[in-house]
Short mmCIF file of C-alpha atoms and ligand atoms in Angstrom, two decimals:
data_model
loop_
_atom_site.label_atom_id
_atom_site.label_comp_id
_atom_site.label_asym_id
_atom_site.label_seq_id
_atom_site.Cartn_x
_atom_site.Cartn_y
_atom_site.Cartn_z
CA MET A 1 191.57 -72.44 41.97
CA GLU A 2 187.88 -73.37 41.97
CA ALA A 3 185.77 -73.25 45.15
CA ALA A 4 186.10 -76.31 47.38
CA GLY A 5 183.56 -79.04 46.68
CA LYS A 6 180.56 -79.45 48.94
CA LEU A 7 181.33 -81.77 51.82
CA ILE A 8 178.96 -84.72 52.06
CA ASN A 9 178.38 -85.17 55.78
CA GLY A 10 178.04 -88.91 56.42
CA VAL A 11 177.87 -88.41 60.19
CA ALA A 12 174.77 -86.19 59.98
CA PHE A 13 173.12 -88.40 57.34
CA ALA A 14 173.76 -91.55 59.37
CA ARG A 15 172.47 -89.89 62.56
CA GLN A 16 169.16 -89.05 60.85
CA LEU A 17 168.85 -92.55 59.37
CA ARG A 18 169.59 -94.17 62.75
CA SER A 19 166.93 -92.09 64.45
CA GLU A 20 164.33 -93.16 61.83
CA ILE A 21 165.40 -96.80 62.29
CA ARG A 22 165.03 -96.49 66.05
CA GLN A 23 161.44 -95.28 65.67
CA GLU A 24 160.60 -98.21 63.38
CA ALA A 25 162.33 -100.71 65.68
CA GLU A 26 160.41 -99.41 68.71
CA ASN A 27 157.20 -99.65 66.72
CA LEU A 28 157.94 -103.25 65.70
CA HIS A 29 158.56 -104.12 69.34
CA ALA A 30 155.53 -102.28 70.72
CA VAL A 31 153.02 -103.42 68.10
CA HIS A 32 154.28 -106.90 67.18
CA GLY A 33 156.41 -107.86 70.19
CA ILE A 34 159.45 -108.40 67.95
CA LEU A 35 162.77 -107.13 69.32
CA PRO A 36 165.15 -106.90 66.32
CA THR A 37 168.30 -108.83 67.26
CA LEU A 38 171.71 -108.80 65.63
CA ALA A 39 174.32 -111.49 66.36
CA VAL A 40 177.85 -110.13 65.89
CA VAL A 41 180.63 -112.71 65.50
CA MET A 42 184.30 -111.81 65.66
CA VAL A 43 187.21 -114.24 65.41
CA GLY A 44 190.64 -113.16 66.66
CA ASN A 45 191.96 -109.86 67.95
CA ASP A 46 192.41 -107.52 65.00
CA PRO A 47 192.36 -104.10 66.70
CA ALA A 48 190.45 -102.29 63.91
CA SER A 49 187.84 -105.07 63.78
CA ALA A 50 187.44 -104.83 67.56
CA VAL A 51 186.62 -101.12 67.21
CA TYR A 52 184.11 -101.71 64.39
CA VAL A 53 182.44 -104.55 66.30
CA ARG A 54 182.16 -102.42 69.44
CA ASN A 55 180.66 -99.58 67.40
CA LYS A 56 178.17 -101.93 65.75
CA ILE A 57 177.02 -103.36 69.08
CA ARG A 58 176.64 -99.87 70.57
CA ALA A 59 174.77 -98.57 67.50
CA THR A 60 172.44 -101.59 67.56
CA GLU A 61 171.51 -100.97 71.17
CA GLN A 62 171.13 -97.22 70.63
CA ALA A 63 168.68 -98.04 67.82
CA GLY A 64 166.43 -99.87 70.27
CA MET A 65 167.54 -103.32 69.10
CA ARG A 66 169.27 -106.21 70.86
CA SER A 67 172.75 -107.44 70.09
CA VAL A 68 174.36 -110.76 70.99
CA SER A 69 178.10 -110.88 70.69
CA HIS A 70 180.37 -113.90 70.12
CA HIS A 71 184.10 -113.27 70.35
CA LEU A 72 186.04 -116.42 69.39
CA PRO A 73 189.81 -116.95 69.78
CA ALA A 74 192.13 -116.53 66.78
CA ILE A 75 192.79 -120.31 66.70
CA THR A 76 189.09 -121.12 66.12
CA SER A 77 188.67 -123.71 63.38
CA GLU A 78 186.34 -123.30 60.41
CA ALA A 79 184.21 -126.19 61.72
CA GLU A 80 183.77 -124.46 65.10
CA LEU A 81 182.71 -121.23 63.42
CA LEU A 82 180.29 -123.09 61.13
CA ASP A 83 178.78 -124.78 64.22
CA LEU A 84 178.15 -121.38 65.81
CA ILE A 85 176.55 -120.09 62.61
CA ALA A 86 174.27 -123.15 62.45
CA THR A 87 173.16 -122.42 66.03
CA LEU A 88 172.48 -118.77 65.22
CA ASN A 89 170.62 -119.72 62.01
CA ALA A 90 168.33 -121.96 64.07
CA ASP A 91 167.76 -119.37 66.83
CA GLU A 92 164.41 -117.72 66.14
CA THR A 93 165.21 -114.79 68.42
CA VAL A 94 168.16 -113.82 66.17
CA HIS A 95 167.16 -111.90 63.02
CA GLY A 96 170.54 -110.80 61.66
CA ILE A 97 173.98 -112.45 61.69
CA LEU A 98 177.22 -110.66 60.96
CA VAL A 99 180.69 -112.22 60.83
CA GLN A 100 183.28 -109.46 61.06
CA LEU A 101 185.91 -109.54 58.29
CA PRO A 102 188.75 -110.25 57.85
CA LEU A 103 188.84 -113.79 59.24
CA PRO A 104 192.03 -115.63 60.28
CA ALA A 105 193.84 -117.47 57.46
CA GLN A 106 192.76 -121.01 58.50
CA ILE A 107 189.09 -120.13 57.82
CA ASP A 108 187.59 -120.06 54.31
CA ARG A 109 185.71 -116.76 54.21
CA ASP A 110 183.31 -117.76 51.44
CA ALA A 111 182.36 -121.04 53.16
CA VAL A 112 181.48 -119.05 56.28
CA LEU A 113 179.54 -116.31 54.50
CA ASP A 114 177.56 -118.88 52.52
CA ALA A 115 176.69 -120.78 55.71
CA ILE A 116 174.71 -117.81 57.06
CA SER A 117 171.01 -118.11 56.29
CA PRO A 118 170.34 -115.67 53.38
CA ALA A 119 167.32 -114.36 55.33
CA LYS A 120 169.65 -113.37 58.23
CA ASP A 121 172.56 -112.19 56.06
CA VAL A 122 172.38 -108.51 57.00
CA ASP A 123 175.83 -107.88 55.47
CA GLY A 124 174.44 -108.96 52.08
CA PHE A 125 177.53 -111.09 51.38
CA HIS A 126 175.80 -114.49 50.90
CA ILE A 127 175.99 -115.79 47.33
CA VAL A 128 172.17 -115.75 47.10
CA ASN A 129 171.98 -112.08 48.07
CA ALA A 130 174.91 -111.23 45.78
CA GLY A 131 173.14 -113.09 42.97
CA LEU A 132 169.83 -111.31 43.53
CA LEU A 133 171.60 -107.95 43.34
CA ALA A 134 173.55 -109.06 40.26
CA VAL A 135 170.32 -109.77 38.35
CA GLY A 136 168.76 -106.47 39.44
CA ARG A 137 166.48 -107.81 42.18
CA HIS A 138 166.42 -105.78 45.38
CA ASP A 139 164.46 -108.30 47.44
CA GLY A 140 167.68 -109.65 48.97
CA PHE A 141 170.01 -107.83 51.34
CA ILE A 142 172.27 -105.20 49.79
CA PRO A 143 175.80 -104.84 51.24
CA CYS A 144 175.93 -101.97 53.74
CA THR A 145 178.81 -99.87 52.38
CA PRO A 146 177.54 -99.66 48.78
CA MET A 147 174.01 -99.01 50.09
CA GLY A 148 175.36 -96.13 52.19
CA CYS A 149 177.31 -94.76 49.19
CA MET A 150 174.12 -94.75 47.10
CA MET A 151 172.24 -92.83 49.80
CA LEU A 152 175.00 -90.22 50.01
CA LEU A 153 175.13 -89.94 46.20
CA HIS A 154 171.37 -89.46 45.98
CA SER A 155 171.59 -86.69 48.59
CA VAL A 156 173.64 -84.57 46.16
CA LEU A 157 172.52 -86.05 42.82
CA PRO A 158 168.83 -86.97 43.01
CA GLU A 159 168.89 -88.24 39.39
CA LEU A 160 171.73 -90.57 38.45
CA ALA A 161 170.36 -91.85 35.13
CA GLY A 162 172.64 -91.14 32.18
CA LEU A 163 175.69 -90.22 34.26
CA HIS A 164 179.04 -91.88 33.79
CA ALA A 165 180.32 -93.53 36.98
CA VAL A 166 183.77 -95.01 37.53
CA VAL A 167 184.31 -97.45 40.40
CA VAL A 168 187.94 -97.89 41.41
CA GLY A 169 188.32 -101.37 42.94
CA CYS A 170 186.29 -104.53 42.40
CA SER A 171 185.99 -106.29 45.76
CA ASN A 172 182.91 -108.38 46.49
CA ILE A 173 182.19 -106.19 49.52
CA VAL A 174 182.23 -102.79 47.82
CA GLY A 175 183.34 -102.42 44.18
CA ARG A 176 181.23 -105.12 42.52
CA PRO A 177 177.93 -104.43 44.34
CA MET A 178 178.53 -100.68 43.96
CA ALA A 179 178.85 -101.07 40.19
CA ARG A 180 175.59 -103.06 40.07
CA LEU A 181 173.69 -100.45 42.07
CA LEU A 182 175.00 -97.58 39.93
CA GLN A 183 174.12 -99.43 36.74
CA GLN A 184 170.64 -100.21 38.05
CA ALA A 185 170.23 -96.48 38.84
CA GLY A 186 170.84 -95.76 35.16
CA CYS A 187 174.54 -94.90 35.16
CA THR A 188 177.02 -96.05 32.55
CA VAL A 189 179.59 -97.78 34.74
CA THR A 190 183.29 -98.48 34.31
CA VAL A 191 184.98 -100.69 36.93
CA THR A 192 188.75 -100.35 37.20
CA HIS A 193 191.01 -102.90 38.90
CA LEU A 194 194.65 -103.90 39.29
CA GLN A 195 195.02 -104.72 35.58
CA THR A 196 193.50 -101.44 34.33
CA ARG A 197 196.24 -99.74 32.30
CA ASP A 198 195.39 -96.11 33.04
CA VAL A 199 192.96 -95.65 35.95
CA ALA A 200 193.33 -91.83 35.85
CA ALA A 201 192.23 -91.73 32.21
CA GLU A 202 189.02 -93.50 33.26
CA THR A 203 188.27 -91.34 36.32
CA ARG A 204 188.87 -88.13 34.32
CA ARG A 205 185.84 -88.96 32.14
CA ALA A 206 183.55 -89.67 35.11
CA ASP A 207 180.65 -87.67 36.56
CA ILE A 208 180.80 -89.91 39.63
CA VAL A 209 183.97 -91.51 41.06
CA VAL A 210 183.67 -94.14 43.81
CA VAL A 211 187.03 -95.24 45.20
CA ALA A 212 187.40 -98.48 47.17
CA ALA A 213 190.97 -99.49 46.41
CA GLY A 214 192.57 -99.73 49.87
CA HIS A 215 195.40 -97.49 48.72
CA PRO A 216 195.88 -94.22 50.68
CA GLY A 217 195.80 -91.05 48.56
CA LEU A 218 195.59 -92.99 45.27
CA VAL A 219 193.26 -90.54 43.53
CA ARG A 220 194.96 -87.21 42.84
CA GLY A 221 193.55 -83.78 41.98
CA ASP A 222 194.18 -84.13 38.23
CA TRP A 223 192.30 -87.46 38.11
CA ILE A 224 188.95 -85.69 38.57
CA LYS A 225 186.79 -83.89 36.01
CA PRO A 226 185.66 -80.47 37.33
CA GLY A 227 182.20 -80.83 38.88
CA ALA A 228 182.38 -84.59 39.48
CA VAL A 229 181.03 -86.17 42.69
CA VAL A 230 183.65 -88.18 44.59
CA ILE A 231 182.84 -90.92 47.12
CA ASP A 232 185.84 -92.15 49.11
CA VAL A 233 185.36 -95.60 50.66
CA GLY A 234 188.99 -96.02 51.76
CA ILE A 235 189.82 -96.45 55.45
CA ASN A 236 193.61 -96.49 55.83
CA ARG A 237 195.70 -95.91 58.92
CA ALA A 238 198.54 -93.49 58.11
CA GLU A 239 201.44 -92.21 60.18
CA THR A 240 201.71 -88.41 59.80
CA PRO A 241 203.93 -85.88 61.58
CA GLN A 242 200.85 -85.16 63.72
CA GLY A 243 200.54 -88.86 64.68
CA ALA A 244 198.43 -91.77 63.39
CA ARG A 245 195.39 -90.73 61.33
CA ILE A 246 192.65 -92.39 59.29
CA VAL A 247 192.91 -91.38 55.63
CA GLY A 248 190.93 -92.31 52.55
CA ASP A 249 191.91 -93.50 49.07
CA VAL A 250 191.48 -89.94 47.77
CA ALA A 251 194.03 -87.14 48.24
CA PHE A 252 191.28 -84.98 49.74
CA ASP A 253 193.02 -81.57 49.72
CA GLU A 254 193.91 -81.93 46.03
CA VAL A 255 190.60 -83.39 44.87
CA ALA A 256 188.08 -81.28 46.84
CA PRO A 257 188.68 -78.08 44.81
CA HIS A 258 187.74 -79.91 41.58
CA ALA A 259 184.74 -81.84 42.90
CA ALA A 260 181.13 -80.65 43.08
CA ALA A 261 180.77 -82.78 46.20
CA ILE A 262 183.04 -85.15 48.11
CA THR A 263 182.90 -87.44 51.14
CA PRO A 264 185.57 -86.92 53.83
CA VAL A 265 187.43 -89.70 55.65
CA PRO A 266 186.63 -90.05 58.48
CA GLY A 267 183.02 -88.89 58.61
CA GLY A 268 181.79 -89.89 55.14
CA VAL A 269 180.97 -93.42 54.07
CA GLY A 270 182.10 -95.20 57.29
CA PRO A 271 179.21 -94.05 59.52
CA MET A 272 176.75 -94.99 56.75
CA THR A 273 178.02 -98.59 56.74
CA ILE A 274 176.86 -99.03 60.33
CA ALA A 275 173.55 -97.18 59.78
CA CYS A 276 172.77 -99.43 56.79
CA LEU A 277 173.60 -102.50 58.87
CA LEU A 278 170.92 -101.38 61.32
CA GLN A 279 168.52 -100.84 58.43
CA ASN A 280 169.14 -104.38 57.15
CA THR A 281 168.72 -105.80 60.67
CA LEU A 282 165.39 -104.03 61.03
CA ARG A 283 164.30 -105.38 57.63
CA ALA A 284 165.35 -108.90 58.66
CA ALA A 285 163.25 -108.61 61.82
CA GLN A 286 160.33 -107.31 59.76
CA GLY A 287 160.74 -110.32 57.48
CA LEU A 288 161.68 -108.01 54.63
CA ALA A 289 164.87 -107.44 52.72
CA GLY A 290 166.05 -105.08 50.02
N1 LIG B 301 181.28 -108.21 58.17
C1 LIG B 301 181.84 -107.05 57.74
N2 LIG B 301 183.15 -106.86 57.87
C2 LIG B 301 183.68 -105.69 57.40
C3 LIG B 301 182.87 -104.69 56.83
C4 LIG B 301 181.48 -104.94 56.70
O1 LIG B 301 180.70 -104.12 56.16
N3 LIG B 301 181.01 -106.14 57.18
N4 LIG B 301 183.42 -103.46 56.46
C5 LIG B 301 184.75 -103.11 56.91
C6 LIG B 301 184.86 -102.49 58.29
N5 LIG B 301 183.65 -101.77 58.79
C7 LIG B 301 182.62 -102.50 59.21
O2 LIG B 301 182.69 -103.61 59.56
C8 LIG B 301 183.67 -100.37 59.04
C9 LIG B 301 184.77 -99.60 58.77
C10 LIG B 301 184.78 -98.23 59.11
C11 LIG B 301 183.68 -97.64 59.70
C12 LIG B 301 183.70 -96.21 60.14
O3 LIG B 301 182.72 -95.73 60.66
N6 LIG B 301 184.81 -95.50 59.96
C13 LIG B 301 184.97 -94.17 60.48
C14 LIG B 301 186.39 -94.03 60.99
C15 LIG B 301 186.63 -95.02 62.10
C16 LIG B 301 188.03 -95.00 62.67
O4 LIG B 301 188.41 -93.95 63.16
O5 LIG B 301 188.67 -96.07 62.66
C17 LIG B 301 184.72 -93.14 59.39
O6 LIG B 301 184.98 -93.44 58.23
O7 LIG B 301 184.27 -92.05 59.74
C18 LIG B 301 182.58 -98.40 59.94
C19 LIG B 301 182.57 -99.75 59.61
C20 LIG B 301 185.65 -104.34 56.92
N7 LIG B 301 185.02 -105.46 57.56
#
């Protein structure tokens, strides 16, 4: 068996990024009197969302920024949520707005995301920001998880041009923007999805495999070309004999021996999502994006 792949430490990377963001946020406040402010909106009581929202609020405050939190009941109507977003859009002290996903079934997610001012859309989900990224312009906001994946990839592969990347999953939050970013970095990109006949045949040809399928342990050891870099975006709750655990979309123990480098779950991409959210919030407060 080959040596285990190098572990890509998302916790350490995110810690460093957050400390740099804190310095810039303090500078913005001291020099320009601007206190970067993130509004976090959650609807309902999904337990995982509650944890992520709490972590985002804590990380925002630790980065020397302000957070304002709005927790609405699960029965909130779309109109009520749109009213809140209109208020936050008009509030000049709020620089970034985030609506935690998923939303309850009675609310149209796209209508809500497109109601956020693109200049405050620190999740990068607004159709304008998605469109800017799609045409190769990085002057909009880039979604946090793909941005974090790119940073981790660059930490082990400084030059991506010419490599073959396979993205497993094509959600608007991760797979699609990830494919755009990889292509714009010079990769040849294949995106696989539910209708792909043989996903393993695609990943076996890849130098880079990014998995965001929401399917625990989907990617097996023999799906990976020796020396490939593997980025696991999956966050799945699994019951094991040792109790409940968070596991990724990659069967880590099987894949790590084949990979040149691999992100663990937890401790890989997840912490980068929150660090990149802080980066986008800082950019929004600076009047910048991208
Ligand atoms: N408005 C948004 N909603 C959602 C997003 C998003 O980017 N914007 N992404 C996910 C959830 N998410 C952030 O919201 C998120 C998920 C996981 C982590 C994380 O740090 N995970 C840890 C493990 C945490 C655990 O034990 O549960 C890790 O991987 O190390 C951060 C953010 C859906 N909704």
